[in-house]
Amino acid sequence: MAAGRDYPDGMIQLPASYQEYLAGKSESFINTVRPILMQSAAEKLHGVRVLYNPGPTGHQAHLDDTIPFGTVVEDID
């Protein structure tokens, strides 16, 4: 599914801030971070930290209870 697309009934729709964050990103990047964005949107408790690891793992994302829901913070690991 493309970033910013509405999801069928029963599926979680990402908040606008998450859709905007994904806009223009590569498909592989979106596939990496979208599950965590979806989890954040489902729980509506925490934001997301996206880490860039210069090694072979590349990007990683996780929920972060220090970040408000709807916010994405990029960081270097």
Tab-separated table of C-alpha atoms in Angstrom, residues 4-65:
chain	number	residue	atom	x	y	z
A	4	GLY	CA	-0.861	8.245	2.751
A	5	ARG	CA	-3.489	5.869	1.416
A	6	ASP	CA	-6.680	5.227	3.352
A	7	TYR	CA	-6.915	1.692	4.669
A	8	PRO	CA	-9.978	-0.531	4.265
A	9	ASP	CA	-12.535	-0.678	7.086
A	10	GLY	CA	-11.133	-2.449	10.128
A	11	MET	CA	-7.577	-1.364	9.330
A	12	ILE	CA	-5.700	1.370	11.147
A	13	GLN	CA	-5.130	4.628	9.324
A	14	LEU	CA	-1.864	6.366	10.030
A	15	PRO	CA	-2.122	9.878	11.440
A	16	ALA	CA	-1.325	12.678	9.002
A	17	SER	CA	2.050	13.285	10.650
A	18	TYR	CA	3.107	9.683	9.947
A	19	GLN	CA	1.796	9.830	6.377
A	20	GLU	CA	3.757	13.039	5.816
A	21	TYR	CA	6.876	11.427	7.285
A	22	LEU	CA	6.629	8.522	4.822
A	23	ALA	CA	6.003	10.760	1.800
A	24	GLY	CA	8.848	10.510	-0.671
A	25	LYS	CA	10.619	7.698	1.188
A	26	SER	CA	11.764	4.544	-0.613
A	27	GLU	CA	9.599	1.444	-0.598
A	28	SER	CA	12.207	-0.484	1.398
A	29	PHE	CA	12.341	2.268	4.040
A	30	ILE	CA	8.534	2.351	4.269
A	31	ASN	CA	8.412	-1.442	4.619
A	32	THR	CA	10.917	-1.207	7.471
A	33	VAL	CA	9.236	1.501	9.561
A	34	ARG	CA	5.535	1.088	8.705
A	35	PRO	CA	4.867	-1.810	11.144
A	36	ILE	CA	6.065	0.328	14.051
A	37	LEU	CA	4.082	3.347	12.836
A	38	MET	CA	1.007	1.090	12.637
A	39	GLN	CA	1.613	-0.185	16.170
A	40	SER	CA	1.956	3.380	17.427
A	41	ALA	CA	-1.260	4.385	15.633
A	42	ALA	CA	-3.117	1.412	17.109
A	43	GLU	CA	-2.019	2.099	20.680
A	44	LYS	CA	-1.985	5.931	20.481
A	45	LEU	CA	0.411	6.048	23.439
A	46	HIS	CA	3.928	6.679	22.136
A	47	GLY	CA	5.813	8.162	19.232
A	48	VAL	CA	8.396	6.447	17.073
A	49	ARG	CA	12.175	6.681	17.001
A	50	VAL	CA	13.806	5.761	13.684
A	51	LEU	CA	17.454	4.851	14.017
A	52	TYR	CA	20.004	4.833	11.242
A	53	ASN	CA	22.778	2.341	11.745
A	54	PRO	CA	25.571	2.926	9.222
A	55	GLY	CA	26.305	-0.817	9.239
A	56	PRO	CA	24.487	-3.529	7.309
A	57	THR	CA	21.235	-3.251	9.277
A	58	GLY	CA	20.405	0.214	7.935
A	59	HIS	CA	17.240	1.657	9.468
A	60	GLN	CA	15.377	0.400	12.511
A	61	ALA	CA	12.288	1.783	14.211
A	62	HIS	CA	10.785	1.317	17.649
A	63	LEU	CA	8.176	2.825	19.927
A	64	ASP	CA	9.620	5.345	22.351
A	65	ASP	CA	7.717	6.322	25.484
